[in-house]
PDB file of C-alpha atoms in Angstrom:
ATOM      1  CA  MET L 138      -0.287   0.132   0.121  1.00  0.00           C
ATOM      2  CA  SER L 139       1.439   3.373  -1.097  1.00  0.00           C
ATOM      3  CA  THR L 140       2.257   6.089   2.195  1.00  0.00           C
ATOM      4  CA  ALA L 141      -0.001   8.246   0.540  1.00  0.00           C
ATOM      5  CA  ASN L 142      -3.319   6.261   0.785  1.00  0.00           C
ATOM      6  CA  LEU L 143      -1.790   5.845   5.087  1.00  0.00           C
ATOM      7  CA  SER L 144      -4.030   8.261   7.581  1.00  0.00           C
ATOM      8  CA  PHE L 145      -1.833  11.044   9.284  1.00  0.00           C
ATOM      9  CA  PRO L 146      -1.228   8.957  12.472  1.00  0.00           C
ATOM     10  CA  VAL L 147      -0.098   5.849  10.636  1.00  0.00           C
ATOM     11  CA  ARG L 148       2.425   7.973   8.423  1.00  0.00           C
ATOM     12  CA  VAL L 149       3.932   9.391  11.409  1.00  0.00           C
ATOM     13  CA  LYS L 150       3.872   5.733  13.268  1.00  0.00           C
ATOM     14  CA  GLU L 151       5.564   4.128  10.573  1.00  0.00           C
ATOM     15  CA  LEU L 152       8.117   6.903  10.291  1.00  0.00           C
ATOM     16  CA  VAL L 153       8.932   6.858  13.858  1.00  0.00           C
ATOM     17  CA  LYS L 154       9.472   2.785  13.769  1.00  0.00           C
ATOM     18  CA  GLU L 155      11.448   3.502  10.535  1.00  0.00           C
ATOM     19  CA  TRP L 156      13.711   4.983  12.584  1.00  0.00           C
ATOM     20  CA  THR L 157      13.797   3.223  15.858  1.00  0.00           C
ATOM     21  CA  LEU L 158      13.938  -0.624  14.491  1.00  0.00           C
ATOM     22  CA  ASP L 159      17.357  -0.273  14.492  1.00  0.00           C
ATOM     23  CA  PRO L 160      19.303   3.192  14.834  1.00  0.00           C
ATOM     24  CA  ILE L 161      22.845   3.071  14.306  1.00  0.00           C
ATOM     25  CA  PRO L 162      24.932   6.079  14.575  1.00  0.00           C
ATOM     26  CA  GLY L 163      26.744   7.573  11.751  1.00  0.00           C
ATOM     27  CA  GLN L 164      30.263   8.896  12.020  1.00  0.00           C
ATOM     28  CA  VAL L 165      29.910  12.699  12.800  1.00  0.00           C
ATOM     29  CA  LEU L 166      27.058  11.673  15.616  1.00  0.00           C
ATOM     30  CA  LYS L 167      29.618   9.707  17.309  1.00  0.00           C
ATOM     31  CA  GLU L 168      32.373  11.989  17.263  1.00  0.00           C
ATOM     32  CA  ILE L 169      29.375  14.400  18.341  1.00  0.00           C
ATOM     33  CA  LEU L 170      28.670  11.980  21.294  1.00  0.00           C
ATOM     34  CA  GLU L 171      32.405  12.035  22.317  1.00  0.00           C
ATOM     35  CA  ASP L 172      32.234  15.620  23.379  1.00  0.00           C
ATOM     36  CA  GLU L 173      29.609  15.848  26.158  1.00  0.00           C
ATOM     37  CA  LYS L 174      29.409  19.999  25.540  1.00  0.00           C
ATOM     38  CA  LYS L 175      28.692  19.501  21.531  1.00  0.00           C
ATOM     39  CA  ALA L 176      26.058  16.892  22.782  1.00  0.00           C
ATOM     40  CA  ARG L 177      24.191  18.994  24.962  1.00  0.00           C
ATOM     41  CA  THR L 178      24.324  21.579  22.640  1.00  0.00           C
ATOM     42  CA  LEU L 179      23.356  19.626  19.835  1.00  0.00           C
ATOM     43  CA  VAL L 180      19.944  18.411  22.610  1.00  0.00           C
ATOM     44  CA  ASN L 181      19.362  21.774  22.948  1.00  0.00           C
ATOM     45  CA  LEU L 182      19.004  22.697  19.416  1.00  0.00           C
ATOM     46  CA  ILE L 183      16.401  19.424  18.759  1.00  0.00           C
ATOM     47  CA  ARG L 184      14.812  20.872  22.137  1.00  0.00           C
ATOM     48  CA  ARG L 185      14.166  24.355  20.488  1.00  0.00           C
ATOM     49  CA  HIS L 186      12.359  23.199  17.270  1.00  0.00           C
ATOM     50  CA  CYS L 187      10.070  20.647  19.388  1.00  0.00           C
ATOM     51  CA  GLN L 188       9.222  23.756  21.535  1.00  0.00           C
ATOM     52  CA  PHE L 189       8.336  25.677  18.325  1.00  0.00           C
ATOM     53  CA  ILE L 190       6.742  23.246  16.701  1.00  0.00           C
ATOM     54  CA  SER L 191       4.428  22.874  19.542  1.00  0.00           C
ATOM     55  CA  ALA L 192       3.935  26.312  20.716  1.00  0.00           C
ATOM     56  CA  GLU L 193       3.223  27.600  16.951  1.00  0.00           C
ATOM     57  CA  ARG L 194       2.025  24.921  15.304  1.00  0.00           C
ATOM     58  CA  SER L 195      -1.616  23.527  14.682  1.00  0.00           C
ATOM     59  CA  SER L 196      -1.272  20.080  15.946  1.00  0.00           C
ATOM     60  CA  ASP L 197      -4.429  19.336  14.036  1.00  0.00           C
ATOM     61  CA  PRO L 198      -3.314  17.572  10.091  1.00  0.00           C
ATOM     62  CA  ARG L 199      -6.087  19.153   8.458  1.00  0.00           C
ATOM     63  CA  ARG L 200      -4.836  22.677   8.463  1.00  0.00           C
ATOM     64  CA  GLY L 201      -1.946  21.865   7.162  1.00  0.00           C
ATOM     65  CA  GLU L 202       0.493  22.939   9.730  1.00  0.00           C
ATOM     66  CA  ILE L 203       2.389  20.212  11.078  1.00  0.00           C
ATOM     67  CA  SER L 204       4.378  17.744   8.601  1.00  0.00           C
ATOM     68  CA  VAL L 205       4.422  13.863   9.266  1.00  0.00           C
ATOM     69  CA  PHE L 206       8.631  14.668  10.103  1.00  0.00           C
ATOM     70  CA  ASP L 207       7.593  17.463  12.456  1.00  0.00           C
ATOM     71  CA  ARG L 208       5.174  14.793  14.403  1.00  0.00           C
ATOM     72  CA  ALA L 209       7.697  12.142  14.111  1.00  0.00           C
ATOM     73  CA  LEU L 210       9.935  14.404  15.876  1.00  0.00           C
ATOM     74  CA  ILE L 211       7.783  14.962  18.324  1.00  0.00           C
ATOM     75  CA  GLU L 212       7.135  11.432  19.083  1.00  0.00           C
ATOM     76  CA  LEU L 213      10.947  10.645  19.158  1.00  0.00           C
ATOM     77  CA  TRP L 214      11.448  13.131  21.645  1.00  0.00           C
ATOM     78  CA  ASN L 215       9.070  12.432  23.767  1.00  0.00           C
ATOM     79  CA  HIS L 216      10.501   8.723  24.089  1.00  0.00           C
ATOM     80  CA  GLY L 217      12.812  10.406  26.577  1.00  0.00           C
ATOM     81  CA  ASP L 218      16.840  10.310  27.646  1.00  0.00           C
ATOM     82  CA  GLN L 219      17.698  12.116  23.965  1.00  0.00           C
ATOM     83  CA  LEU L 220      21.360  12.134  24.672  1.00  0.00           C
ATOM     84  CA  LYS L 221      21.465   8.719  24.375  1.00  0.00           C
ATOM     85  CA  ASN L 222      17.940   8.551  22.336  1.00  0.00           C
ATOM     86  CA  VAL L 223      20.433   7.585  18.813  1.00  0.00           C
ATOM     87  CA  ALA L 224      16.830   7.717  16.481  1.00  0.00           C
ATOM     88  CA  LEU L 225      16.084  11.051  17.845  1.00  0.00           C
ATOM     89  CA  LEU L 226      19.870  12.394  17.048  1.00  0.00           C
ATOM     90  CA  GLU L 227      20.185  11.021  13.160  1.00  0.00           C
ATOM     91  CA  PHE L 228      16.795  11.597  12.682  1.00  0.00           C
ATOM     92  CA  PHE L 229      17.444  15.306  13.385  1.00  0.00           C
ATOM     93  CA  LEU L 230      20.645  15.668  11.603  1.00  0.00           C
ATOM     94  CA  GLU L 231      19.584  13.734   8.396  1.00  0.00           C
ATOM     95  CA  GLU L 232      16.171  15.430   8.413  1.00  0.00           C
ATOM     96  CA  TYR L 233      16.329  18.974   9.378  1.00  0.00           C
ATOM     97  CA  LEU L 234      20.291  19.482   9.264  1.00  0.00           C
ATOM     98  CA  MET L 235      19.987  18.068   5.644  1.00  0.00           C
ATOM     99  CA  THR L 236      23.318  16.254   5.954  1.00  0.00           C
ATOM    100  CA  LYS L 237      21.739  13.368   3.642  1.00  0.00           C
ATOM    101  CA  SER L 238      21.869  15.433   1.135  1.00  0.00           C
ATOM    102  CA  ALA L 239      25.940  16.060   1.645  1.00  0.00           C
ATOM    103  CA  ARG L 240      28.201  14.626  -0.547  1.00  0.00           C
ATOM    104  CA  SER L 241      31.202  13.751   1.774  1.00  0.00           C
ATOM    105  CA  TYR L 242      31.638  13.239   5.157  1.00  0.00           C
ATOM    106  CA  LEU L 243      33.622  16.487   5.621  1.00  0.00           C
ATOM    107  CA  GLU L 244      30.938  18.326   4.376  1.00  0.00           C
ATOM    108  CA  LYS L 245      28.094  16.854   6.741  1.00  0.00           C
ATOM    109  CA  LYS L 246      30.476  17.619   9.453  1.00  0.00           C
ATOM    110  CA  GLN L 247      30.668  21.214   8.824  1.00  0.00           C
ATOM    111  CA  ILE L 248      27.173  21.244   8.517  1.00  0.00           C
ATOM    112  CA  VAL L 249      26.465  20.080  11.758  1.00  0.00           C
ATOM    113  CA  LEU L 250      29.243  21.881  13.351  1.00  0.00           C
ATOM    114  CA  ALA L 251      28.162  25.262  11.750  1.00  0.00           C
ATOM    115  CA  HIS L 252      24.167  24.774  13.283  1.00  0.00           C
ATOM    116  CA  LEU L 253      26.421  23.616  16.453  1.00  0.00           C
ATOM    117  CA  HIS L 254      27.920  27.228  16.751  1.00  0.00           C
ATOM    118  CA  VAL L 255      25.647  28.922  16.342  1.00  0.00           C
ATOM    119  CA  GLN L 256      23.397  27.731  18.878  1.00  0.00           C
ATOM    120  CA  GLU L 257      26.256  27.795  21.373  1.00  0.00           C
ATOM    121  CA  LEU L 258      26.150  31.863  20.358  1.00  0.00           C
ATOM    122  CA  MET L 259      22.724  32.582  20.562  1.00  0.00           C
ATOM    123  CA  GLU L 260      22.702  30.339  24.408  1.00  0.00           C
ATOM    124  CA  ARG L 261      25.341  32.873  25.363  1.00  0.00           C
ATOM    125  CA  GLY L 262      23.682  36.008  23.584  1.00  0.00           C
ATOM    126  CA  ILE L 263      26.623  37.155  21.734  1.00  0.00           C
ATOM    127  CA  VAL L 264      27.293  37.175  18.243  1.00  0.00           C
ATOM    128  CA  ASN L 265      31.008  36.117  16.879  1.00  0.00           C
ATOM    129  CA  CYS L 266      32.761  39.012  15.170  1.00  0.00           C
ATOM    130  CA  SER L 267      34.794  38.650  12.023  1.00  0.00           C
ATOM    131  CA  THR L 268      36.461  42.107  11.811  1.00  0.00           C
ATOM    132  CA  ASP L 269      38.334  44.434  13.992  1.00  0.00           C
ATOM    133  CA  THR L 270      35.622  47.052  14.912  1.00  0.00           C
ATOM    134  CA  ASP L 271      33.185  44.734  14.881  1.00  0.00           C
ATOM    135  CA  ARG L 272      35.419  43.434  17.973  1.00  0.00           C
ATOM    136  CA  ALA L 273      36.030  46.757  19.276  1.00  0.00           C
ATOM    137  CA  SER L 274      32.468  48.843  19.309  1.00  0.00           C
ATOM    138  CA  PRO L 275      29.815  46.553  21.222  1.00  0.00           C
ATOM    139  CA  ARG L 276      31.880  45.153  24.093  1.00  0.00           C
ATOM    140  CA  ALA L 277      34.530  47.360  24.799  1.00  0.00           C
ATOM    141  CA  ALA L 278      32.352  50.292  24.327  1.00  0.00           C
ATOM    142  CA  LEU L 279      29.740  49.373  27.185  1.00  0.00           C
ATOM    143  CA  GLY L 280      32.348  50.483  29.935  1.00  0.00           C
ATOM    144  CA  PRO L 281      30.824  50.712  33.256  1.00  0.00           C
ATOM    145  CA  VAL L 282      27.478  49.932  32.296  1.00  0.00           C
ATOM    146  CA  ASP L 283      28.495  46.300  30.960  1.00  0.00           C
ATOM    147  CA  SER L 284      28.026  44.349  33.668  1.00  0.00           C
ATOM    148  CA  ALA L 285      24.596  45.573  34.116  1.00  0.00           C
ATOM    149  CA  LEU L 286      23.761  44.553  30.373  1.00  0.00           C
ATOM    150  CA  ASP L 287      24.982  41.353  31.118  1.00  0.00           C
ATOM    151  CA  LYS L 288      23.119  40.338  34.238  1.00  0.00           C
ATOM    152  CA  LEU L 289      19.733  41.782  32.206  1.00  0.00           C
ATOM    153  CA  ILE L 290      20.882  39.442  29.057  1.00  0.00           C
ATOM    154  CA  LYS L 291      21.368  36.586  30.992  1.00  0.00           C
ATOM    155  CA  VAL L 292      17.848  36.804  32.633  1.00  0.00           C
ATOM    156  CA  TYR L 293      16.788  37.159  29.099  1.00  0.00           C
ATOM    157  CA  GLN L 294      19.128  34.545  27.553  1.00  0.00           C
ATOM    158  CA  GLU L 295      16.910  32.059  30.529  1.00  0.00           C
ATOM    159  CA  ALA L 296      13.716  33.248  29.745  1.00  0.00           C
ATOM    160  CA  LYS L 297      14.137  32.531  26.139  1.00  0.00           C
ATOM    161  CA  ALA L 298      15.440  28.964  27.102  1.00  0.00           C
ATOM    162  CA  GLU L 299      12.509  28.718  29.108  1.00  0.00           C
ATOM    163  CA  THR L 300      10.318  29.246  26.485  1.00  0.00           C
ATOM    164  CA  TYR L 301      11.929  27.716  23.882  1.00  0.00           C
ATOM    165  CA  PHE L 302      13.163  25.122  25.479  1.00  0.00           C
ATOM    166  CA  ALA L 303      12.430  22.130  27.587  1.00  0.00           C
ATOM    167  CA  ASP L 304      14.998  20.296  30.739  1.00  0.00           C
ATOM    168  CA  ALA L 305      16.014  17.370  29.017  1.00  0.00           C
ATOM    169  CA  ASN L 306      15.275  15.474  32.560  1.00  0.00           C
ATOM    170  CA  LYS L 307      11.348  16.133  31.580  1.00  0.00           C
ATOM    171  CA  THR L 308       9.486  14.511  29.513  1.00  0.00           C
ATOM    172  CA  GLY L 309       9.389  16.658  26.812  1.00  0.00           C
ATOM    173  CA  VAL L 310       7.468  19.953  25.612  1.00  0.00           C
ATOM    174  CA  SER L 311       4.868  21.414  27.885  1.00  0.00           C
ATOM    175  CA  THR L 312       1.338  21.964  26.383  1.00  0.00           C
ATOM    176  CA  LYS L 313      -0.419  23.187  29.152  1.00  0.00           C
ATOM    177  CA  TRP L 314      -1.547  26.804  28.272  1.00  0.00           C
ATOM    178  CA  THR L 315      -0.516  28.076  31.717  1.00  0.00           C
ATOM    179  CA  ASP L 316       2.776  27.380  31.295  1.00  0.00           C
ATOM    180  CA  LYS L 317       3.346  29.032  28.252  1.00  0.00           C
ATOM    181  CA  PHE L 318       1.326  31.954  29.120  1.00  0.00           C
ATOM    182  CA  LYS L 319       3.853  32.646  32.283  1.00  0.00           C
ATOM    183  CA  ASN L 320       7.028  31.495  30.415  1.00  0.00           C
ATOM    184  CA  VAL L 321       5.684  33.944  27.553  1.00  0.00           C
ATOM    185  CA  CYS L 322       5.046  36.858  29.453  1.00  0.00           C
ATOM    186  CA  PHE L 323       8.674  36.344  31.517  1.00  0.00           C
ATOM    187  CA  LEU L 324      10.640  36.441  28.001  1.00  0.00           C
ATOM    188  CA  ARG L 325       8.634  39.659  26.779  1.00  0.00           C
ATOM    189  CA  ASP L 326       9.495  41.298  30.429  1.00  0.00           C
ATOM    190  CA  SER L 327      13.121  40.019  30.199  1.00  0.00           C
ATOM    191  CA  ALA L 328      13.240  41.256  26.796  1.00  0.00           C
ATOM    192  CA  GLU L 329      11.701  44.390  27.410  1.00  0.00           C
ATOM    193  CA  ASN L 330      14.208  45.295  30.032  1.00  0.00           C
ATOM    194  CA  VAL L 331      17.465  44.542  28.066  1.00  0.00           C
ATOM    195  CA  HIS L 332      15.774  46.739  25.097  1.00  0.00           C
ATOM    196  CA  ARG L 333      15.016  49.900  27.843  1.00  0.00           C
ATOM    197  CA  HIS L 334      18.634  49.420  29.072  1.00  0.00           C
ATOM    198  CA  ILE L 335      20.355  49.488  25.688  1.00  0.00           C
ATOM    199  CA  VAL L 336      18.044  52.458  24.397  1.00  0.00           C
ATOM    200  CA  GLN L 337      18.755  54.670  27.942  1.00  0.00           C
ATOM    201  CA  ASN L 338      22.304  54.342  27.111  1.00  0.00           C
ATOM    202  CA  LYS L 339      22.632  54.992  23.831  1.00  0.00           C
ATOM    203  CA  LEU L 340      24.107  51.152  23.339  1.00  0.00           C
ATOM    204  CA  GLN L 341      21.845  50.543  19.815  1.00  0.00           C
ATOM    205  CA  SER L 342      25.646  49.221  18.234  1.00  0.00           C
ATOM    206  CA  HIS L 343      25.198  46.349  20.439  1.00  0.00           C
ATOM    207  CA  PRO L 344      25.098  42.892  18.454  1.00  0.00           C
ATOM    208  CA  LEU L 345      22.104  41.519  20.190  1.00  0.00           C
ATOM    209  CA  PHE L 346      19.813  44.844  19.657  1.00  0.00           C
ATOM    210  CA  PRO L 347      18.132  43.528  16.384  1.00  0.00           C
ATOM    211  CA  GLU L 348      16.966  40.618  17.979  1.00  0.00           C
ATOM    212  CA  ILE L 349      15.919  41.716  21.082  1.00  0.00           C
ATOM    213  CA  GLU L 350      13.720  44.557  18.929  1.00  0.00           C
ATOM    214  CA  LYS L 351      11.720  41.633  17.368  1.00  0.00           C
ATOM    215  CA  MET L 352      11.341  39.891  20.351  1.00  0.00           C
ATOM    216  CA  VAL L 353       9.670  42.625  22.056  1.00  0.00           C
ATOM    217  CA  ASP L 354       7.299  42.667  19.606  1.00  0.00           C
ATOM    218  CA  MET L 355       6.601  39.405  18.993  1.00  0.00           C
ATOM    219  CA  SER L 356       6.454  38.281  22.902  1.00  0.00           C
ATOM    220  CA  SER L 357       3.981  41.201  23.745  1.00  0.00           C
ATOM    221  CA  ASN L 358       2.192  39.736  20.686  1.00  0.00           C
ATOM    222  CA  HIS L 359       2.025  36.117  21.793  1.00  0.00           C
ATOM    223  CA  ALA L 360       1.420  37.196  25.143  1.00  0.00           C
ATOM    224  CA  GLU L 361      -1.719  39.079  24.533  1.00  0.00           C
ATOM    225  CA  HIS L 362      -2.844  36.214  22.226  1.00  0.00           C
ATOM    226  CA  LEU L 363      -2.320  33.795  25.028  1.00  0.00           C
ATOM    227  CA  ALA L 364      -4.648  36.408  27.216  1.00  0.00           C
ATOM    228  CA  GLY L 365      -7.222  36.286  25.187  1.00  0.00           C
ATOM    229  CA  GLY L 366      -6.570  39.895  23.149  1.00  0.00           C
ATOM    230  CA  ARG L 367      -6.216  41.655  26.609  1.00  0.00           C
ATOM    231  CA  LYS L 368      -3.548  43.983  27.029  1.00  0.00           C
ATOM    232  CA  ARG L 369      -1.762  45.089  30.147  1.00  0.00           C
ATOM    233  CA  ILE L 370      -3.919  47.863  31.917  1.00  0.00           C
ATOM    234  CA  PHE L 371      -0.756  50.790  31.116  1.00  0.00           C
ATOM    235  CA  GLU L 372      -0.999  49.711  27.057  1.00  0.00           C
ATOM    236  CA  LEU L 373      -4.744  50.504  27.163  1.00  0.00           C
ATOM    237  CA  PRO L 374      -6.013  54.104  25.959  1.00  0.00           C
ATOM    238  CA  GLU L 375      -7.477  56.057  28.911  1.00  0.00           C
ATOM    239  CA  GLU L 376     -11.070  55.196  27.135  1.00  0.00           C
ATOM    240  CA  GLU L 377     -10.623  51.527  27.108  1.00  0.00           C
ATOM    241  CA  ASP L 378      -9.566  51.751  30.935  1.00  0.00           C
ATOM    242  CA  THR L 379     -12.400  50.001  33.350  1.00  0.00           C
ATOM    243  CA  ARG L 380     -10.905  50.003  36.278  1.00  0.00           C
ATOM    244  CA  PRO L 381     -13.530  50.738  39.088  1.00  0.00           C
ATOM    245  CA  VAL L 382     -12.565  55.078  40.328  1.00  0.00           C
ATOM    246  CA  SER L 383     -12.528  55.628  44.308  1.00  0.00           C
ATOM    247  CA  ARG L 384     -15.851  57.802  45.000  1.00  0.00           C
ATOM    248  CA  LEU L 385     -13.430  58.929  48.371  1.00  0.00           C
ATOM    249  CA  PRO L 386     -10.814  62.149  48.252  1.00  0.00           C
ATOM    250  CA  LYS L 387      -7.599  61.751  47.736  1.00  0.00           C
ATOM    251  CA  ARG L 388      -5.768  62.079  51.440  1.00  0.00           C
ATOM    252  CA  PRO L 389      -3.006  64.921  51.030  1.00  0.00           C
ATOM    253  CA  ARG L 390       0.632  63.372  51.562  1.00  0.00           C
ATOM    254  CA  SER L 391       0.899  65.324  54.499  1.00  0.00           C
ATOM    255  CA  GLU L 392      -2.089  64.385  56.336  1.00  0.00           C
ATOM    256  CA  PRO L 393      -1.489  61.720  57.884  1.00  0.00           C
ATOM    257  CA  TYR L 394      -3.911  58.520  58.156  1.00  0.00           C
ATOM    258  CA  ARG L 395      -6.623  58.632  60.048  1.00  0.00           C
ATOM    259  CA  PRO L 396      -9.444  55.425  60.335  1.00  0.00           C
ATOM    260  CA  ARG L 397     -13.176  56.625  59.156  1.00  0.00           C
ATOM    261  CA  PHE L 398     -14.091  55.971  62.594  1.00  0.00           C
ATOM    262  CA  TYR L 399     -11.225  58.252  64.346  1.00  0.00           C
ATOM    263  CA  ARG L 400     -12.357  61.172  66.178  1.00  0.00           C
ATOM    264  CA  PRO L 401     -10.493  63.292  68.706  1.00  0.00           C
ATOM    265  CA  ARG L 402     -11.487  62.524  72.238  1.00  0.00           C
ATOM    266  CA  ASP L 403     -11.792  66.644  73.325  1.00  0.00           C
ATOM    267  CA  SER L 404     -12.787  67.718  69.186  1.00  0.00           C
ATOM    268  CA  TYR L 405     -15.978  70.166  69.589  1.00  0.00           C
ATOM    269  CA  ARG L 406     -18.564  68.653  67.454  1.00  0.00           C
ATOM    270  CA  PRO L 407     -21.767  71.184  67.146  1.00  0.00           C
ATOM    271  CA  GLY L 408     -25.170  69.544  67.293  1.00  0.00           C
ATOM    272  CA  ARG L 409     -28.294  69.769  64.930  1.00  0.00           C
ATOM    273  CA  ASP L 410     -30.033  72.674  66.897  1.00  0.00           C
ATOM    274  CA  GLY L 411     -27.272  75.022  66.114  1.00  0.00           C
ATOM    275  CA  GLY L 412     -24.524  74.971  68.625  1.00  0.00           C
ATOM    276  CA  ASN L 413     -26.778  74.553  72.315  1.00  0.00           C
ATOM    277  CA  ASP L 414     -25.128  71.343  73.045  1.00  0.00           C
ATOM    278  CA  TRP L 415     -22.495  72.122  75.288  1.00  0.00           C
ATOM    279  CA  HIS L 416     -24.550  74.237  77.283  1.00  0.00           C
ATOM    280  CA  GLU L 417     -26.985  70.866  78.006  1.00  0.00           C
ATOM    281  CA  ARG L 418     -23.542  68.636  78.654  1.00  0.00           C
ATOM    282  CA  SER L 419     -22.916  71.418  81.468  1.00  0.00           C
ATOM    283  CA  VAL L 420     -25.728  71.004  82.621  1.00  0.00           C
ATOM    284  CA  HIS L 421     -26.024  67.322  82.835  1.00  0.00           C
ATOM    285  CA  ARG L 422     -22.582  67.013  84.390  1.00  0.00           C
ATOM    286  CA  HIS L 423     -23.990  69.216  87.565  1.00  0.00           C
ATOM    287  CA  PHE L 424     -26.530  67.067  87.654  1.00  0.00           C
ATOM    288  CA  ARG L 425     -24.847  64.005  87.753  1.00  0.00           C
ATOM    289  CA  ASP L 426     -21.973  65.493  89.937  1.00  0.00           C
ATOM    290  CA  ASN L 427     -24.476  66.163  92.828  1.00  0.00           C
ATOM    291  CA  LYS L 428     -26.504  62.904  92.100  1.00  0.00           C
ATOM    292  CA  ARG L 429     -22.650  60.819  92.667  1.00  0.00           C
ATOM    293  CA  SER L 430     -22.130  63.564  95.767  1.00  0.00           C
ATOM    294  CA  GLY L 431     -25.418  63.051  97.450  1.00  0.00           C
ATOM    295  CA  GLU L 432     -25.658  58.814  96.869  1.00  0.00           C
ATOM    296  CA  GLY L 433     -21.800  58.735  98.853  1.00  0.00           C
ATOM    297  CA  GLN L 434     -23.367  61.132 101.821  1.00  0.00           C
ATOM    298  CA  ARG L 435     -25.804  58.647 102.210  1.00  0.00           C
ATOM    299  CA  LYS L 436     -23.902  55.677 102.600  1.00  0.00           C
ATOM    300  CA  ASN L 437     -21.454  57.645 105.025  1.00  0.00           C
ATOM    301  CA  HIS L 438     -24.631  57.737 107.379  1.00  0.00           C
TER     302      HIS L 438
END
């Protein structure tokens, strides 16, 4: 039977079975697995692809956004133990890094190492500057604010990893809406912090600035989409701000706070009849004192 006549899930199952039947690592993959740093970088690269597919592609094959190979990659990833999953690693090298079209071992190795190098640079948040001008400009020009910017970039990279990567020790890609929304908001806020710092310190020549600009727009739009189209309060126009306004007058900053029921003990409070309550209280106090003194005299007798 032709694979064209098979349903989408069956074709995915057949493809996964084909790769997991008897996986044998190629020479390039063997060399990568001998270097733990390169092996983990490769896993991070695959993780990034899986996270992107899960977050940005509809899992419904009828919409035509996800391919059989994309679904097979997710299935292989979910088998776990990615560093030892030869089927997953070899499948990614051949089908996604396109090493199966390389004409020689050397060409295949160059393709893989180039992708790993780019992944390492992305994880560190820097770009390899080849010219003397590039080497002198971004890093040397930062001066005393370099350390502050480095800290912000580190947080940004962590946020990007939370959004696009999954922990290699976990089962795979998280599809929970709450996890996705929280991570996207974290990425948006950290990207905005880096962007604000760069602009305020006039460091637009930093090599990461173009990526930060794009990430601010992309993560903001994504967070708004996940929130059902709702913007943040400070992003709303004044006429669209539906927060309730307090009817109580604002207390001046210089005036100390007092509860609404508070009244000084010796304060004067005029009565409803125009201010005769002071005289009435004096007469009442006079009769009360006389009554008490009379009771005391009777007890003494």
